[in-house]
Tab-separated table of C-alpha atoms in Angstrom:
chain	number	residue	atom	x	y	z
F	21	MET	CA	-1.565	4.319	-13.072
F	22	LYS	CA	-4.875	5.620	-14.381
F	23	ILE	CA	-8.158	5.125	-12.516
F	24	ARG	CA	-11.184	5.999	-14.630
F	25	ASP	CA	-14.856	6.246	-13.571
F	26	ILE	CA	-14.663	3.465	-10.985
F	27	SER	CA	-17.939	2.539	-9.276
F	28	LYS	CA	-18.667	-0.262	-6.817
F	29	GLU	CA	-21.819	-1.312	-4.956
F	30	TYR	CA	-22.264	-3.877	-2.193
F	31	GLN	CA	-25.491	-5.571	-1.162
F	32	MET	CA	-25.906	-5.347	2.619
F	33	GLY	CA	-29.065	-7.299	3.361
F	34	GLU	CA	-31.806	-5.438	1.528
F	35	VAL	CA	-29.748	-2.273	1.172
F	36	LYS	CA	-27.349	-1.396	-1.635
F	37	VAL	CA	-24.277	0.497	-0.441
F	38	LYS	CA	-22.444	2.654	-2.982
F	39	ALA	CA	-18.833	2.152	-1.909
F	40	LEU	CA	-17.382	4.089	-4.870
F	41	GLN	CA	-19.045	6.497	-7.286
F	42	ASP	CA	-17.322	7.529	-10.533
F	43	VAL	CA	-13.821	7.772	-9.037
F	44	SER	CA	-11.102	9.015	-11.415
F	45	PHE	CA	-7.501	10.127	-10.837
F	46	ASP	CA	-3.907	9.377	-11.864
F	47	ILE	CA	-0.923	8.086	-9.908
F	48	GLN	CA	2.436	9.014	-11.423
F	49	GLU	CA	5.368	6.619	-11.178
F	50	GLY	CA	7.545	7.457	-8.197
F	51	GLU	CA	4.842	9.470	-6.416
F	52	PHE	CA	4.005	9.223	-2.735
F	53	VAL	CA	0.195	9.367	-2.659
F	54	VAL	CA	-2.062	9.551	0.391
F	55	ILE	CA	-5.731	8.595	0.016
F	56	LEU	CA	-7.417	10.301	2.956
F	57	GLY	CA	-10.889	9.849	4.343
F	58	PRO	CA	-12.984	8.735	7.313
F	59	SER	CA	-14.213	5.193	7.850
F	60	GLY	CA	-16.766	4.311	5.169
F	61	SER	CA	-15.413	6.799	2.637
F	62	GLY	CA	-14.503	4.039	0.150
F	63	LYS	CA	-10.733	4.292	0.414
F	64	SER	CA	-10.161	0.611	1.313
F	65	THR	CA	-12.441	-0.509	-1.517
F	66	LEU	CA	-10.454	1.711	-3.878
F	67	LEU	CA	-7.154	0.265	-2.648
F	68	ASN	CA	-8.462	-3.279	-3.090
F	69	ILE	CA	-9.476	-2.539	-6.685
F	70	ILE	CA	-6.110	-0.909	-7.481
F	71	GLY	CA	-4.380	-3.950	-5.959
F	72	GLY	CA	-6.449	-6.486	-7.877
F	73	MET	CA	-8.126	-7.903	-4.761
F	74	ASP	CA	-11.557	-6.659	-5.853
F	75	THR	CA	-13.186	-5.717	-9.140
F	76	PRO	CA	-15.323	-2.654	-9.895
F	77	ASP	CA	-18.871	-2.745	-11.253
F	78	ASN	CA	-17.936	-0.054	-13.768
F	79	GLY	CA	-14.823	1.797	-14.869
F	80	LYS	CA	-11.269	0.938	-15.807
F	81	VAL	CA	-7.870	0.729	-14.085
F	82	PHE	CA	-4.615	0.840	-16.057
F	83	LEU	CA	-1.082	0.137	-14.832
F	84	ARG	CA	1.271	1.219	-17.605
F	85	ASP	CA	-0.161	-0.582	-20.645
F	86	LEU	CA	-2.107	-3.170	-18.621
F	87	GLU	CA	-5.869	-2.801	-18.212
F	88	ILE	CA	-6.336	-4.502	-14.849
F	89	THR	CA	-10.106	-4.424	-15.026
F	90	LYS	CA	-10.040	-6.812	-18.020
F	91	PHE	CA	-8.097	-9.481	-16.129
F	92	ASN	CA	-9.555	-12.867	-15.204
F	93	ASP	CA	-8.779	-14.454	-11.817
F	94	LYS	CA	-5.572	-16.092	-13.063
F	95	LYS	CA	-4.205	-12.836	-14.471
F	96	LEU	CA	-5.224	-10.925	-11.320
F	97	THR	CA	-3.271	-13.422	-9.210
F	98	LYS	CA	-0.195	-12.904	-11.399
F	99	TYR	CA	-0.686	-9.116	-11.190
F	100	ARG	CA	-0.846	-9.154	-7.378
F	101	ARG	CA	2.163	-11.475	-7.212
F	102	GLU	CA	4.462	-9.571	-9.564
F	103	LYS	CA	3.346	-5.932	-9.666
F	104	ILE	CA	1.953	-5.109	-6.208
F	105	GLY	CA	3.431	-5.012	-2.718
F	106	PHE	CA	0.930	-4.911	0.148
F	107	VAL	CA	1.410	-3.530	3.664
F	108	PHE	CA	-1.516	-3.964	6.053
F	109	GLN	CA	-2.390	-2.538	9.441
F	110	PHE	CA	-1.909	-5.846	11.266
F	111	TYR	CA	1.291	-7.129	9.581
F	112	ASN	CA	-0.052	-10.576	8.484
F	113	LEU	CA	3.247	-12.325	9.150
F	114	MET	CA	3.631	-16.109	9.368
F	115	ALA	CA	4.099	-16.765	13.081
F	116	ASN	CA	6.198	-19.920	12.593
F	117	LEU	CA	8.690	-18.223	10.261
F	118	THR	CA	11.542	-15.862	11.137
F	119	ALA	CA	11.661	-12.324	9.788
F	120	LYS	CA	14.017	-13.409	7.019
F	121	GLU	CA	11.884	-16.442	6.144
F	122	ASN	CA	8.755	-14.272	5.969
F	123	VAL	CA	10.473	-12.035	3.428
F	124	GLU	CA	11.959	-14.986	1.505
F	125	LEU	CA	8.519	-16.561	1.212
F	126	ALA	CA	7.283	-13.546	-0.738
F	127	THR	CA	10.302	-13.433	-3.056
F	128	GLU	CA	9.982	-17.090	-4.036
F	129	ILE	CA	6.906	-16.311	-6.158
F	130	CYS	CA	8.427	-13.333	-8.005
F	131	LYS	CA	10.660	-13.097	-11.056
F	132	ASP	CA	12.820	-10.059	-10.286
F	133	SER	CA	12.963	-10.008	-6.485
F	134	LEU	CA	15.579	-8.055	-4.570
F	135	ASP	CA	18.260	-9.421	-2.241
F	136	VAL	CA	16.503	-10.326	1.026
F	137	ASN	CA	19.451	-9.596	3.330
F	138	GLN	CA	19.994	-6.190	1.737
F	139	VAL	CA	16.336	-5.217	2.087
F	140	LEU	CA	16.293	-6.318	5.738
F	141	GLU	CA	19.394	-4.211	6.312
F	142	ASP	CA	17.736	-1.237	4.599
F	143	VAL	CA	14.710	-1.450	6.920
F	144	GLY	CA	16.978	-1.703	9.968
F	145	LEU	CA	16.464	-5.370	10.814
F	146	SER	CA	19.826	-7.012	10.098
F	147	ASP	CA	20.227	-7.974	13.745
F	148	ARG	CA	16.620	-9.197	14.053
F	149	LYS	CA	16.246	-11.229	10.876
F	150	ASN	CA	16.381	-14.588	12.667
F	151	HIS	CA	13.733	-13.625	15.220
F	152	PHE	CA	10.125	-14.814	15.073
F	153	PRO	CA	7.231	-12.303	15.033
F	154	SER	CA	6.393	-13.138	18.677
F	155	GLN	CA	9.898	-11.965	19.629
F	156	MET	CA	9.479	-8.588	17.904
F	157	SER	CA	7.704	-5.336	18.690
F	158	GLY	CA	4.804	-4.058	16.610
F	159	GLY	CA	7.077	-1.593	14.851
F	160	GLU	CA	9.597	-4.311	14.030
F	161	GLN	CA	6.861	-6.570	12.690
F	162	GLN	CA	5.636	-3.757	10.447
F	163	ARG	CA	9.202	-3.296	9.196
F	164	VAL	CA	9.244	-6.978	8.277
F	165	ALA	CA	5.938	-6.506	6.454
F	166	ILE	CA	7.401	-3.554	4.517
F	167	ALA	CA	10.573	-5.525	3.740
F	168	ARG	CA	8.414	-8.402	2.499
F	169	ALA	CA	6.508	-6.059	0.173
F	170	VAL	CA	9.612	-4.236	-1.083
F	171	ALA	CA	11.674	-7.388	-1.679
F	172	LYS	CA	9.163	-8.508	-4.308
F	173	ASN	CA	10.372	-5.480	-6.307
F	174	PRO	CA	6.819	-4.385	-7.172
F	175	LEU	CA	5.803	-1.445	-9.344
F	176	LEU	CA	3.370	-0.238	-6.691
F	177	LEU	CA	3.438	-0.396	-2.889
F	178	LEU	CA	-0.060	-0.239	-1.357
F	179	CYS	CA	-0.307	0.485	2.362
F	180	ASP	CA	-3.596	0.145	4.256
F	181	GLU	CA	-3.438	2.181	7.507
F	182	PRO	CA	0.214	1.128	8.054
F	183	THR	CA	0.507	3.118	11.300
F	184	GLY	CA	-2.992	2.354	12.610
F	185	ALA	CA	-1.898	-0.229	15.175
F	186	LEU	CA	1.222	1.650	16.309
F	187	ASP	CA	1.993	4.343	18.856
F	188	TYR	CA	2.985	7.803	17.636
F	189	LYS	CA	6.768	7.374	17.861
F	190	THR	CA	6.738	3.991	16.143
F	191	GLY	CA	4.262	5.271	13.556
F	192	ILE	CA	6.609	8.104	12.607
F	193	SER	CA	9.487	5.645	12.196
F	194	ILE	CA	7.327	3.549	9.826
F	195	LEU	CA	6.364	6.640	7.806
F	196	SER	CA	10.051	7.553	7.592
F	197	LEU	CA	10.785	4.066	6.306
F	198	LEU	CA	8.041	4.292	3.666
F	199	ASN	CA	9.399	7.677	2.630
F	200	ARG	CA	12.863	6.143	2.265
F	201	VAL	CA	11.473	3.245	0.218
F	202	ASN	CA	9.824	5.805	-2.055
F	203	LYS	CA	13.049	7.769	-2.514
F	204	GLN	CA	15.737	5.072	-2.265
F	205	TYR	CA	14.010	2.376	-4.313
F	206	GLY	CA	12.001	4.757	-6.498
F	207	LYS	CA	8.819	2.895	-5.633
F	208	THR	CA	5.383	4.388	-6.143
F	209	VAL	CA	3.780	4.368	-2.678
F	210	VAL	CA	0.059	4.703	-1.948
F	211	VAL	CA	-1.024	5.038	1.684
F	212	ILE	CA	-4.655	5.038	2.761
F	213	THR	CA	-5.397	6.580	6.127
F	214	HIS	CA	-7.927	8.517	8.169
F	215	ASN	CA	-5.056	10.481	9.782
F	216	ALA	CA	-5.000	13.920	8.139
F	217	ALA	CA	-1.515	14.721	9.488
F	218	ILE	CA	0.044	12.040	7.262
F	219	ALA	CA	-1.171	13.916	4.171
F	220	ASN	CA	1.518	16.537	4.796
F	221	MET	CA	4.273	14.169	3.633
F	222	ALA	CA	2.581	13.225	0.337
F	223	ASP	CA	3.264	14.446	-3.179
F	224	LYS	CA	-0.457	14.039	-3.870
F	225	VAL	CA	-3.460	13.839	-1.539
F	226	VAL	CA	-6.741	12.302	-2.692
F	227	ARG	CA	-9.502	13.276	-0.244
F	228	MET	CA	-12.552	10.991	-0.162
F	229	ARG	CA	-15.993	11.104	1.406
F	230	SER	CA	-19.009	8.837	0.909
F	231	GLY	CA	-17.465	6.964	-1.999
F	232	LYS	CA	-16.456	10.061	-3.943
F	233	ILE	CA	-13.293	12.087	-4.433
F	234	ILE	CA	-13.990	15.528	-3.023
F	235	LYS	CA	-10.562	17.048	-3.654
F	236	ILE	CA	-7.147	16.252	-5.126
F	237	GLU	CA	-4.208	18.273	-3.818
F	238	HIS	CA	-0.626	18.468	-5.088
F	239	ASN	CA	2.048	19.257	-2.536
F	240	ASP	CA	5.119	21.004	-3.938
F	241	SER	CA	6.937	20.863	-0.590
F	242	PRO	CA	6.136	17.631	1.278
F	243	VAL	CA	6.980	17.687	4.976
F	244	ALA	CA	9.566	15.247	6.338
F	245	PRO	CA	7.846	12.467	8.322
F	246	GLU	CA	9.835	13.413	11.416
F	247	ARG	CA	8.064	16.803	11.453
F	248	ILE	CA	4.546	15.350	11.396
F	249	GLU	CA	2.520	15.555	14.605
F	250	TRP	CA	-0.882	14.167	15.594
């Protein structure tokens, strides 16, 4: 993926807020990328633009040979459905569906989805697949959310503060799972976070502040998630 000169402003009352200012960088296929920055740094806006949930005022985004920023609403919907897997901080599961049904719901709208039972087994939920979200812990619900995203067989997995609502031990288990998805499935994974410790496990770290990229770091020896502490 190529992100080129992306800018975005929001009108907040009488004030214009520059969420992103001339942001450019590349994401290689198969990379584990962490976009790191404090609240208000523009990282969520950037993730939303990469994922086709928002559009920039200026600049271009390319995924392989697709220029996302040229897409109309219909094409953006198709892009989100077929190319992107989303994992959010608060799971966003359907409360009246079991874990398996939540994952199946996502695969029904995709062309080349993966086997639901196999993905649930890979995320460690074979024995919990017939449970409802209310019967599961936060960590288990996040595993369902990751399974739902992975089962779509997307090109890109976008994770917005995936450990933000979890305790340390559970958070590490989720990071380990994302690391395994990256390696086992060969998925490109992008995680946005304010937690600097998570950057240690990334192939690439994009540091943001006030809507700008202040530094891009390449990590030749990423740390195993189990060795991360915060």
